[in-house]
Each structure stands twice: as C-alpha cells, then as structure tokens.
Amino acid sequence: MKKRFIYICMFASLLTFSSCNEALDVAPDGRLSLDEVFQDPDLTKAYFSTCFDYLPKKSLRYHFWSNYPVALSDEAWDCTDGSGAGFAHAASGNCTTTDFYLDVRRDMGDTYSEGGYWQLYWGQIRIINTFLQRAATAAIPSESDRDRWVAEAHVLRAYFYMELLKWYGPVPIEKEPYGLDYDYSTLSRPTFEDCARFIVDDCEIALQSSNLPWRLTTLNEKIRMTKGIAMAIRSEASLFAASTYNNGGKDLWEWAYTINKDCLEQLKANGYELYTKCADTEKYYNNAYMEYFTLNNYIGTDPSDKETIWQSSEGYWPDPYTNPLYDVIGAPVLGNAQLTIVPSQELVDAYDMLATGKPVLDLSKPYNDEKHLSPNYNPNSGYDPANPYKGRDPRFQATVFYNNSPVLLGKEPAVVETYVGGNSEIRTSGNTNTRTGYYWRKRMVNGNCKAAGVAGYDGRFRFYRLGKIYLNAAEAAIESGHLTEGLEWINEIRHRAGFDPSVDLSTNDKNEARLLVRHERQIELACEEDRYFDIRRWTPANENMENEKFTTGMRITKNGNSFSYERINLGTDGSKPSKMSYEKKWHVYPIPASEAAVLEGTTGQTWQNAGW
C-alpha cells in the first residue's frame, strides 16, 4: 500500500499537559510517515496538540479590531465605516464570492485576524479524523490519557463542525480521513439536521469518557476540552437545527428541548451556576452581571466564576495587559486609541424598565416605520422618553456607556458625556468617537483608564456560559410547548439581573412567549456574537433580515441643565439601507469561490450558497 506522508511542523509553544512539562521543544526535520509519528510518544503528543490549532479568538480579533457578527447585527455599528475595511465592505454591499473581505485571515503584526474558516476548519477536521483513526494503537502515555484525548478530539471536531455550520450552512460529514482512492464525485451536502445530529453524537461520545473533566482545574490546561464544553455544543447544535432557517420544514423542537433540558440540568449538577453575587459592590455598583464579565478566573477546583464554560485564552491582542479594551472600543474619556464597534439605539431600546419588568417598546411591532425613527412605545412600561436612561434593566448599565454613565478613571469617579460637546461626544466621522451616542462597557474593568495610567486584564470573551444554556433551553421549551418551564428559566436569568420576582414574565400564549425569549436573548447575550446568528436562524430562507436594514443612534444636545434627544439613521440619508448585509443571501457566508468551483466541477452539483 502506498505510504501516506505528512510534514510535522511544530510551533515554538505547544499544548502543555498536566502530566508533563512541555510537549516538544524542538521538532524533527524532514518527512515522516503517519506510522512513524504514531509509534513515537512525543510525536503522537505533538500531533494531538495540532488538533487544537486555529481555535478562534473571536471578540475584537476580526480585522481592524472589529467584531463583524456584532457590527452587522442590529445591536451595533462600526466606526471603521469609512475605512474600506470589512464592515464597510459588507454594509455597502460590495462583498462578492471572489472578494469577500470578511472571511480572510489577515496578518495583524503579532497576531492574525479571524477569518478563512473554510480552509482552516476543514484542515483541522482532517487532522482530528487522522488522530481518531490512529488513537487506538498510538503511543499514548496511559490508557486514561488515551481515553481523554479521544474524548477531546470528538469535542474539537464537534466544535469545528458547528462553526462551519453557522458560517456556511450544511457541509459534508467526514467521519474519517478520505483515502487516496476516495471518489470525490460522490460528495454532497447533507441537511442541517444531519450535520447537527453528527455534532450531537460526537459530544455524546465524549461525555461517556470517565477521564474527561467537567471543568478545567489548572491554568496550564486552559485550551483543553471538557464535558462542559461538550454539553454547550450539544445544546447549540440542537437549537440551531430546530430553528426556522435550518429545520427543512421539520418540527425538531421536542428533540431540541429534551437535549437542552438535559444539558442545563447536567451542567448545574456538575458545579456550574449563574454568577449572582457582586463581590466588589463599590467598584461595580452592586451589579453582579457587570462584575461577572470582567472576571477571568473560571479555572480551578472552586473558582469564583462558576458560570463560564469556555472562554478565549487571549484578549483582543496576545498581551491584553498592555492592550485594555478601552484602546479600541472605549469612550474617549477613558483614553481610547481608536474606535470600532459601538452599541445601536436598537439595542438600547431593548432594555426593559426595572420597576415594571415591561419592555419599553411593543415587542410585536417595535417601530412604526421602516427606518426605526418612530418608536412604538409600550404605554404600560413606565418609560419616559425625556429621561430615557432612568430606571432601566441593570444589564443596560453593565453593557453600555450612555450619556452620564458613571465610570471610574483609576479610582476617581466621573461620567461619560456623549452629548454634542461632551467629553465623549457623538461625531459623524473620525475613528475615536461614537456614531451612535453609545460605547460598549461589557467586559471592561471599571477603573482601567489611560489618563490615570491604569491598565489591566479586562474580561475575556466567553464562547459558552451557563446563562446562554438557560436561554437555549428556554427557547426550545417554549417552541415545543413547555411554556411554564421555559419562562421559569428566563425568570432565573432576570432575577440575576436584578428584577424582582413580583414582575416575573408569564403568559399562556406561545407567540407572546416566543417574543419574550427572543427579547431576553437580545439583552442577556448582547455583544457575545449571538444576535447575528439568532436573527438568521429565526428568519425564513426567502426573507431578508429586515430588522438589520436600518440602524439608528441618539444625538443628544445639552440645553442648560436639560437634554434633547434626536434619533438618527447611520450610514444613510434614508434613501438606502444602513447595512446591505440585511439581504437574504446573508443568512450564511459564501463558500470561497475557488472551493465552490472545484466542488461543483467534481460533483456536478451546485455548492455555492443561494444568492452568492
């Protein structure tokens, strides 16, 4: 049989295991057969470490320190709108299959931007499949290591497949490496459900391992996989499969509900819990939600953060200590260097009134006009348009810097002024000031400030956390008719936010409950890359993402001791959409043109996603 060869290219720093010091400091040169690799314990370990390559950083690691899925959803805008970079490319409608700026992995100096997923993740899946094929006889230090490594490989494969599904839609299911004689003309795209069930199966295989931990307990394992991560991926895959855009006309909600309820219950039974008690009440205004996102201590036998299931191992730059978040998304009063994503008025409108627990806008029709300049107020909420930021959901203060937001500059109290002429005023151009009248606060350590010479580790991006699993389970419960249970899970999330049980959500109407859970996801998961995918999976394939068509901000003018408020459209004079990425083809990214051409030439089938 013809030998198959690979080059083993080792990096200066390899995955560190709890049972050893470093994997391999120096790798061998030259060509080695797979047989030779898997007969050597060090090379086997080194090969396994490559299964973890290209795990995304997300957050602000898209090009230009943007966050494309946040910026292109209805929750944000991007102040690089005049630069010709990725957001501007998409918003102006200039993306094509041969010039798709957003999906390119770019050299940013000491790091690379997010992108190039099709090539990178398929490469990772093939590496993982090769490891799984060889693991039973490979030179692995112990049987417990073998069991754990195999389980982790299944979780990693599930994750890379889930990412491909979210970005590109259904992809071929590759359970083992393709042989040299494989007939590629037989490749075809399965259904989303087929892919999701494969992902769920991978996670369930991993969950059977007696050596895969529920959470990590030592920092030198910080990129390793866990049962907690497997549960989160399992939850997400089933939820997405049951959703309108992906379900192929089948009702999969009871299946998704069963899985999500099990995921939530098992995570809670194995030490995961919502972060409900603020430790530094003065620094974070007794807001547990605000403090939670600044934490980076979810690893340990008894960590203070028991909510996080998996978070990025890096900040927006490899050294986050010298590059705090205020550099690229902070208000000028904090000393930012530039500005990328900022919250939209649409997100701000979403936060309920704390006293009544009611939404500010009518959830069934939030705006009276297409351009979102005429809000359709809920008359029973208690909201005052002349005092728009008073009495809102505490998650608003934790997520967004708005006009007169309290903030610490080092240890000195101050406020963020977004009105025209204020210390962080709204502007229509430039790359330091907001276009919308708002700045992101989520994950920023209160007190980090350039002027005060204070910088430190802001909170890292959470890939998965228990709060998200609560809402996954709630949505699946409501869609499958288990309304009471679904609303109970939503209310648990709202109690952590600060809502009193006397204003708990309740309804016997499924359509109303659906609006409530979608609304809650918009608030709880803001700036976590969920809204972009939520809108797409909820929208039928033949419809545009209409709520992304126009984006608005709030221009505030100070008049003596009072303020006047004017809603404004962004990126348009009203004659065209704010973001052309609202069009239905943007349900998914296009498959790279060269890849689609090869697949279509080989199989005779259409592979490119509709509309591209």
XYZ file of C-alpha atoms in Angstrom:
612
model
C 0.000 0.000 0.000
C 1.258 3.441 -0.894
C 2.571 5.248 2.175
C 0.962 8.487 3.175
C 3.309 11.169 4.427
C 2.870 14.343 6.396
C 5.120 17.121 7.465
C 5.095 17.627 11.205
C 5.530 21.357 11.645
C 5.922 22.227 15.294
C 5.489 25.668 16.794
C 7.669 27.210 19.490
C 4.950 26.708 22.049
C 2.899 23.520 22.103
C -0.019 22.436 24.192
C 1.013 21.865 27.809
C -0.375 18.817 29.582
C -0.881 18.386 33.302
C 1.109 15.145 33.201
C 4.263 16.619 31.679
C 6.207 19.823 31.255
C 6.317 20.753 27.561
C 5.238 18.592 24.625
C 8.255 19.006 22.349
C 10.607 21.930 22.393
C 12.152 21.088 19.027
C 10.528 19.039 16.286
C 12.281 16.678 13.899
C 13.037 17.827 10.379
C 12.018 16.065 7.195
C 9.194 13.819 6.115
C 7.733 11.248 8.457
C 5.065 8.693 7.740
C 1.985 8.600 9.911
C 3.046 5.155 11.102
C 6.319 6.633 12.384
C 4.541 9.554 14.020
C 2.064 7.447 15.972
C 4.731 4.964 17.095
C 6.594 7.736 18.914
C 5.084 9.050 22.205
C 6.443 12.575 21.774
C 5.357 12.848 18.154
C 1.935 11.447 18.993
C 1.562 14.053 21.707
C 2.736 16.750 19.327
C 0.308 15.585 16.651
C -2.555 15.629 19.142
C -1.625 19.185 20.105
C -2.218 20.292 16.492
C -5.870 19.287 16.892
C -6.194 22.466 18.985
C -4.757 24.766 16.311
C -6.877 27.601 14.936
C -9.395 27.689 17.736
C -10.870 31.145 17.193
C -10.310 34.104 19.488
C -13.468 35.947 18.337
C -14.361 39.191 20.171
C -12.221 42.021 18.739
C -9.882 39.753 16.817
C -11.607 40.348 13.496
C -9.701 42.646 11.161
C -9.172 46.212 12.384
C -10.129 45.052 15.912
C -13.738 44.921 14.861
C -16.306 42.256 15.588
C -18.118 41.508 12.353
C -21.056 39.455 13.664
C -21.755 42.074 16.326
C -21.345 45.020 13.944
C -23.528 43.514 11.214
C -26.387 42.606 13.542
C -28.952 45.137 14.733
C -27.163 45.602 18.072
C -24.227 47.686 16.836
C -22.458 49.871 14.322
C -18.774 50.013 13.394
C -16.868 53.304 13.346
C -14.484 51.942 10.704
C -17.375 52.614 8.310
C -15.269 54.981 6.221
C -12.124 52.855 6.056
C -12.952 50.371 3.311
C -12.344 47.529 5.785
C -14.612 44.548 6.359
C -17.635 46.237 7.913
C -17.727 48.963 5.266
C -17.376 46.319 2.547
C -20.390 44.431 3.855
C -22.571 47.405 4.778
C -22.126 48.978 1.345
C -22.954 45.753 -0.478
C -19.524 45.267 -2.054
C -18.896 41.696 -0.895
C -18.685 39.042 -3.610
C -17.581 35.410 -3.658
C -14.224 36.436 -5.132
C -13.787 39.485 -2.898
C -15.273 38.597 0.473
C -13.232 40.785 2.801
C -14.772 39.457 6.000
C -13.654 35.854 5.540
C -9.920 36.394 5.064
C -7.353 35.633 7.746
C -5.088 38.689 7.798
C -1.673 39.306 9.310
C -2.062 41.945 12.040
C 1.557 42.001 13.182
C 1.792 39.925 16.354
C -1.383 38.016 15.576
C -3.874 37.158 12.854
C -7.440 38.293 12.365
C -10.404 35.952 12.425
C -11.374 34.561 9.021
C -10.549 31.907 6.451
C -12.731 29.443 8.324
C -13.498 27.126 5.412
C -9.880 26.228 4.757
C -8.738 26.295 8.394
C -11.551 24.271 9.904
C -11.583 21.603 7.204
C -7.864 21.240 7.777
C -8.487 20.809 11.494
C -11.237 18.248 10.940
C -8.905 16.153 8.788
C -6.154 16.324 11.416
C -8.639 15.278 14.103
C -10.009 12.442 11.978
C -6.498 11.122 11.438
C -5.848 11.188 15.171
C -9.118 9.387 15.916
C -8.326 6.759 13.290
C -4.916 6.076 14.852
C -5.623 6.651 18.544
C -6.439 3.051 19.477
C -2.910 1.853 18.657
C -0.959 5.108 19.019
C 1.898 5.522 21.508
C -0.048 7.419 24.166
C 1.389 7.577 27.731
C -1.508 5.863 29.517
C -4.957 4.449 28.918
C -6.508 7.294 30.881
C -4.715 9.758 28.591
C -5.900 7.811 25.546
C -9.491 7.957 26.752
C -9.306 11.683 27.500
C -7.520 12.617 24.276
C -10.040 10.720 22.169
C -12.905 12.419 24.005
C -11.311 15.835 23.465
C -10.838 15.101 19.765
C -14.564 14.383 19.459
C -15.403 17.668 21.196
C -13.000 19.589 18.961
C -14.447 18.006 15.825
C -17.946 18.886 17.010
C -16.876 22.489 17.612
C -15.218 22.970 14.227
C -18.242 21.430 12.508
C -20.593 23.698 14.456
C -18.625 26.747 13.368
C -18.718 25.648 9.717
C -22.476 25.131 10.001
C -23.054 28.576 11.485
C -20.969 30.405 8.893
C -21.636 28.390 5.707
C -24.610 26.091 6.286
C -24.577 22.288 5.831
C -21.233 20.695 4.935
C -20.183 17.110 4.117
C -19.895 14.842 7.127
C -16.354 13.465 7.245
C -16.129 10.763 9.900
C -12.690 9.513 8.877
C -9.882 10.717 6.597
C -10.568 10.368 2.905
C -8.381 7.680 1.362
C -6.182 8.182 -1.676
C -8.737 6.340 -3.776
C -11.767 8.239 -2.461
C -14.290 9.165 -5.155
C -14.871 12.864 -4.533
C -17.595 12.975 -7.164
C -19.876 11.351 -4.573
C -19.646 14.287 -2.165
C -22.913 16.050 -1.422
C -24.338 18.483 1.108
C -26.445 16.788 3.778
C -29.234 18.551 5.643
C -28.546 20.840 8.564
C -30.267 18.285 10.766
C -27.887 15.548 9.594
C -24.899 17.726 10.485
C -26.371 18.723 13.837
C -27.085 15.121 14.803
C -23.495 14.212 13.902
C -22.267 17.021 16.163
C -24.556 15.894 18.983
C -23.311 12.309 18.560
C -19.684 13.466 18.796
C -20.476 15.313 22.013
C -22.279 12.313 23.475
C -19.326 10.049 22.691
C -17.084 12.482 24.569
C -19.478 12.641 27.514
C -19.109 8.887 28.034
C -15.426 9.341 28.917
C -14.580 8.803 32.571
C -11.401 10.872 32.164
C -12.782 13.996 30.504
C -13.319 16.568 33.290
C -16.409 18.710 33.677
C -14.268 21.823 34.091
C -10.569 22.661 33.965
C -8.740 22.988 37.267
C -5.226 24.121 36.245
C -4.208 27.084 34.082
C -1.678 25.100 32.049
C -4.651 23.264 30.514
C -6.514 26.432 29.574
C -7.287 25.414 25.982
C -8.245 21.818 26.766
C -11.756 20.460 26.206
C -14.250 19.497 28.923
C -17.622 17.844 29.371
C -18.999 21.317 29.999
C -17.941 22.394 26.501
C -19.410 19.215 25.011
C -22.737 19.989 26.685
C -22.707 23.564 25.377
C -22.003 22.492 21.788
C -24.688 19.791 22.043
C -27.139 22.438 23.247
C -26.308 24.856 20.448
C -26.365 22.279 17.652
C -29.839 21.015 18.527
C -31.214 24.543 18.998
C -29.921 25.696 15.622
C -31.196 22.567 13.865
C -34.735 23.114 15.140
C -34.813 26.778 14.080
C -36.812 28.086 11.122
C -33.972 28.613 8.660
C -32.344 25.248 9.322
C -35.091 22.722 10.059
C -36.052 21.828 6.483
C -39.729 22.110 7.372
C -39.497 19.502 10.146
C -40.568 20.057 13.729
C -37.443 19.260 15.753
C -38.287 21.301 18.819
C -39.147 18.427 21.147
C -35.779 16.837 20.315
C -34.024 20.153 20.947
C -35.956 20.633 24.193
C -35.009 17.183 25.509
C -31.337 17.788 24.753
C -31.242 21.324 26.114
C -33.048 20.443 29.324
C -30.575 17.614 29.872
C -27.613 19.915 29.157
C -28.837 22.531 31.615
C -29.579 20.005 34.346
C -26.274 18.175 33.977
C -24.228 21.370 33.930
C -25.932 22.564 37.112
C -25.490 19.155 38.740
C -21.762 19.278 37.998
C -20.860 22.603 39.520
C -21.926 25.252 37.005
C -24.072 28.091 38.323
C -25.045 31.649 37.486
C -22.832 34.378 38.937
C -25.340 36.127 41.202
C -23.406 37.935 43.942
C -21.271 41.007 43.270
C -18.043 40.838 45.285
C -16.806 44.419 44.760
C -20.064 46.285 45.238
C -18.490 49.745 45.154
C -16.442 49.229 42.011
C -19.270 47.568 40.088
C -22.264 49.377 41.620
C -23.515 46.121 43.182
C -24.162 44.791 39.680
C -23.268 41.080 39.516
C -23.786 40.939 35.754
C -21.333 43.814 35.249
C -18.708 42.272 37.503
C -19.111 38.794 36.037
C -17.883 39.769 32.588
C -14.704 41.337 33.985
C -13.604 38.052 35.594
C -11.006 35.653 34.197
C -10.982 33.037 36.940
C -13.244 30.240 35.739
C -10.490 27.590 36.013
C -9.925 25.858 39.345
C -11.363 23.355 41.774
C -13.573 26.058 43.303
C -13.398 29.131 41.033
C -15.273 32.317 41.876
C -16.695 32.232 38.333
C -18.703 29.040 38.032
C -20.825 30.335 35.149
C -18.244 30.359 32.357
C -17.946 27.085 30.466
C -15.261 28.159 27.997
C -13.612 31.484 27.309
C -10.897 32.721 24.987
C -7.335 32.226 26.186
C -6.373 35.694 24.911
C -7.719 39.242 24.865
C -8.104 41.316 21.719
C -4.309 41.185 21.479
C -1.935 38.431 22.676
C -0.879 40.644 25.604
C -4.145 42.062 26.983
C -2.416 43.685 29.962
C -0.841 46.350 27.783
C -3.837 46.471 25.437
C -7.004 47.013 27.507
C -10.387 47.080 25.806
C -10.697 50.856 26.134
C -7.996 51.136 23.453
C -10.385 50.078 20.684
C -13.964 50.219 21.998
C -13.727 52.585 24.962
C -15.032 56.109 25.302
C -12.533 58.936 24.662
C -12.713 59.933 28.330
C -11.022 56.588 29.053
C -8.213 57.374 26.614
C -9.044 55.234 23.597
C -6.644 54.990 20.657
C -9.346 54.300 18.093
C -12.922 53.053 17.989
C -14.566 50.153 16.201
C -17.919 48.699 17.326
C -20.481 50.748 19.270
C -23.975 49.807 20.522
C -27.013 50.779 18.480
C -30.169 52.552 19.592
C -31.989 49.323 18.730
C -30.097 47.539 21.497
C -30.661 50.384 23.952
C -34.391 50.308 23.189
C -34.449 46.624 24.158
C -33.705 47.087 27.865
C -36.854 46.796 29.994
C -37.963 49.017 32.851
C -36.756 47.604 36.154
C -39.758 48.568 38.283
C -42.431 47.124 35.995
C -40.406 44.428 34.231
C -42.032 45.522 30.985
C -40.368 46.285 27.642
C -40.080 49.890 26.510
C -41.348 49.065 23.016
C -44.147 46.837 21.755
C -42.297 43.577 21.043
C -44.692 42.598 18.263
C -44.005 45.868 16.405
C -41.152 47.859 17.972
C -41.164 50.679 15.426
C -43.867 52.451 13.470
C -41.585 52.990 10.481
C -39.026 51.015 8.494
C -36.189 53.358 9.449
C -36.671 52.933 13.226
C -37.063 56.674 13.815
C -40.570 56.360 15.270
C -40.574 54.000 18.270
C -43.807 52.186 19.095
C -43.794 52.661 22.857
C -45.399 50.251 25.294
C -47.717 52.560 27.306
C -47.567 50.305 30.379
C -43.789 50.190 30.836
C -43.247 53.404 32.805
C -40.639 54.665 30.323
C -40.056 58.414 29.999
C -38.667 59.499 26.578
C -37.473 62.740 28.168
C -35.394 60.772 30.687
C -34.580 57.720 28.586
C -31.878 56.037 30.673
C -33.527 56.189 34.084
C -34.870 53.050 35.732
C -33.771 50.568 33.090
C -32.716 46.922 33.385
C -29.374 46.903 35.318
C -27.823 45.000 32.423
C -28.079 48.236 30.442
C -25.610 49.985 32.759
C -23.413 46.862 32.738
C -23.298 46.635 28.947
C -23.431 50.180 27.569
C -21.841 53.546 28.308
C -24.650 56.069 27.736
C -24.854 59.786 28.427
C -23.963 60.456 32.080
C -22.938 56.850 32.758
C -20.908 56.636 35.966
C -17.346 55.381 35.495
C -14.083 55.237 37.420
C -10.985 56.890 35.950
C -8.499 54.956 38.010
C -10.116 55.478 41.404
C -11.735 58.817 40.598
C -15.477 58.878 39.831
C -16.533 60.530 36.585
C -19.269 60.356 33.952
C -19.262 59.608 30.237
C -20.722 62.528 28.281
C -21.989 61.563 24.828
C -23.925 64.765 24.111
C -22.618 67.135 21.451
C -19.636 68.880 23.053
C -19.266 66.318 25.848
C -16.071 64.517 26.847
C -17.008 61.568 24.616
C -19.336 63.315 22.192
C -21.110 61.757 19.250
C -19.484 62.501 15.871
C -20.342 61.657 12.286
C -16.764 60.915 11.224
C -13.338 60.006 12.560
C -12.305 56.868 14.390
C -12.296 57.837 18.065
C -15.871 58.924 18.810
C -19.175 57.116 18.668
C -21.568 57.385 15.736
C -24.495 56.143 17.835
C -24.231 58.048 21.111
C -23.116 54.914 22.972
C -19.995 52.878 23.765
C -19.569 49.289 24.924
C -18.883 48.682 28.598
C -19.285 44.903 28.812
C -16.094 43.097 29.943
C -14.274 46.334 30.849
C -12.695 46.512 34.295
C -14.061 49.658 35.914
C -11.118 51.953 36.593
C -8.957 50.994 33.626
C -8.076 54.350 32.126
C -5.168 55.684 30.092
C -5.250 59.137 31.677
C -4.914 57.596 35.136
C -2.236 55.194 33.947
C -4.335 52.163 34.883
C -4.448 49.170 32.561
C -5.086 45.545 33.301
C -6.730 42.360 32.216
C -10.269 43.031 31.086
C -12.674 40.118 30.889
C -12.041 37.633 28.088
C -14.626 36.656 25.503
C -16.935 33.821 26.597
C -17.584 31.187 23.950
C -20.097 29.438 26.193
C -21.570 30.186 29.611
C -24.412 28.803 31.673
C -26.551 31.906 31.107
C -26.638 31.081 27.406
C -27.612 27.462 28.088
C -30.520 28.693 30.237
C -31.822 30.689 27.285
C -31.171 27.890 24.777
C -33.245 25.605 26.979
C -35.916 28.265 27.468
C -36.305 28.807 23.733
C -36.516 25.090 22.991
C -39.039 24.645 25.815
C -41.273 27.452 24.578
C -41.134 26.339 20.943
C -42.054 22.780 21.970
C -44.985 23.935 24.084
C -43.420 23.750 27.562
C -44.170 27.409 28.237
C -44.162 27.381 32.033
C -40.763 25.719 32.223
C -39.277 27.980 29.561
C -40.486 31.131 31.296
C -39.139 29.892 34.637
C -35.665 29.616 33.101
C -35.943 33.124 31.653
C -37.015 34.480 35.033
C -33.958 32.920 36.696
C -31.792 34.927 34.301
C -33.791 38.081 35.044
C -33.510 37.577 38.808
C -29.721 37.623 38.479
C -30.045 40.847 36.520
C -31.964 42.453 39.387
C -35.655 42.008 38.539
C -37.927 41.262 41.473
C -40.000 38.051 41.304
C -43.113 40.239 41.531
C -42.531 41.256 37.887
C -41.761 37.750 36.587
C -42.723 37.044 32.995
C -45.811 34.913 32.477
C -48.106 34.065 29.579
C -50.153 31.195 28.198
C -49.717 32.425 24.644
C -46.948 30.700 22.687
C -46.443 33.588 20.266
C -46.016 36.023 23.140
C -43.646 33.637 24.921
C -41.592 33.367 21.723
C -41.266 37.158 21.599
C -40.219 37.198 25.253
C -37.439 34.625 24.918
C -36.078 36.245 21.762
C -36.171 39.603 23.500
C -34.361 38.177 26.520
C -31.632 36.707 24.319
C -31.112 40.114 22.718
C -30.473 41.651 26.144
C -28.640 38.936 28.073
C -26.350 37.917 25.194
C -25.565 41.398 23.835
C -22.115 41.745 22.236
C -21.470 37.993 22.512
C -21.853 37.172 18.776
C -25.232 35.523 19.320
C -27.630 38.123 17.952
C -26.214 37.877 14.409
C -26.808 34.129 14.237
C -30.107 34.291 16.141
C -31.637 36.686 13.638
C -30.544 34.479 10.761
C -31.803 31.187 12.160
C -35.165 32.790 13.044
C -35.617 34.272 9.542
C -37.001 32.059 6.721
C -34.625 31.493 3.803
C -36.750 33.531 1.392
C -36.889 36.597 3.643
C -34.453 39.409 4.374
C -33.242 40.218 7.887
C -35.471 43.304 7.943
C -34.587 44.443 11.461
C -30.963 44.937 10.311
C -31.895 47.112 7.336
C -31.674 50.403 9.209
C -29.530 51.183 12.245
C -30.058 54.186 14.473
C -28.285 56.207 17.121
C -29.190 59.006 19.532
C -27.904 62.547 19.057
C -28.123 64.392 22.362
C -27.951 68.163 22.709
C -27.405 69.858 26.055
C -29.658 72.834 26.786
C -28.590 74.346 30.101
C -29.385 71.653 32.659
C -31.541 69.548 30.346
C -31.055 67.444 27.229
C -32.923 66.958 23.977
C -32.856 63.640 22.139
C -32.935 63.006 18.389
C -32.940 59.590 16.754
C -30.701 59.431 13.690
C -30.040 56.902 10.939
C -26.486 55.673 10.447
C -24.674 55.141 7.168
C -27.509 56.574 5.110
C -29.624 59.637 4.444
C -32.608 57.314 4.429
C -32.575 56.645 0.697
C -30.765 53.324 1.070
C -30.304 50.747 3.833
C -27.760 51.246 6.594
C -26.425 47.722 6.032
C -26.804 45.780 2.801
C -25.976 42.675 4.812
C -29.665 42.579 5.739
C -30.340 40.828 2.396
C -31.443 37.193 2.496
C -28.243 35.842 0.928
C -26.516 36.929 4.148
C -28.122 34.092 6.085
C -24.718 32.471 5.559
C -21.327 33.402 4.155
C -20.482 32.308 0.622
C -18.237 29.292 0.242
C -14.902 30.607 -1.095
C -15.300 30.874 -4.871
C -12.322 28.674 -5.734
C -13.516 25.938 -3.360
C -17.074 26.042 -4.694
C -15.789 25.845 -8.281
C -13.723 22.727 -7.542
C -16.614 21.049 -5.735
C -19.075 21.868 -8.497
C -16.673 20.703 -11.179
C -16.045 17.435 -9.344
C -19.592 16.572 -8.300
C -21.727 18.268 -10.939
C -23.846 19.735 -8.129
C -24.428 23.325 -7.038
C -22.422 24.090 -3.899
C -22.423 27.853 -3.651
C -24.881 29.261 -1.139
C -28.049 30.822 -2.532
C -27.738 34.397 -3.742
C -23.937 34.452 -3.854
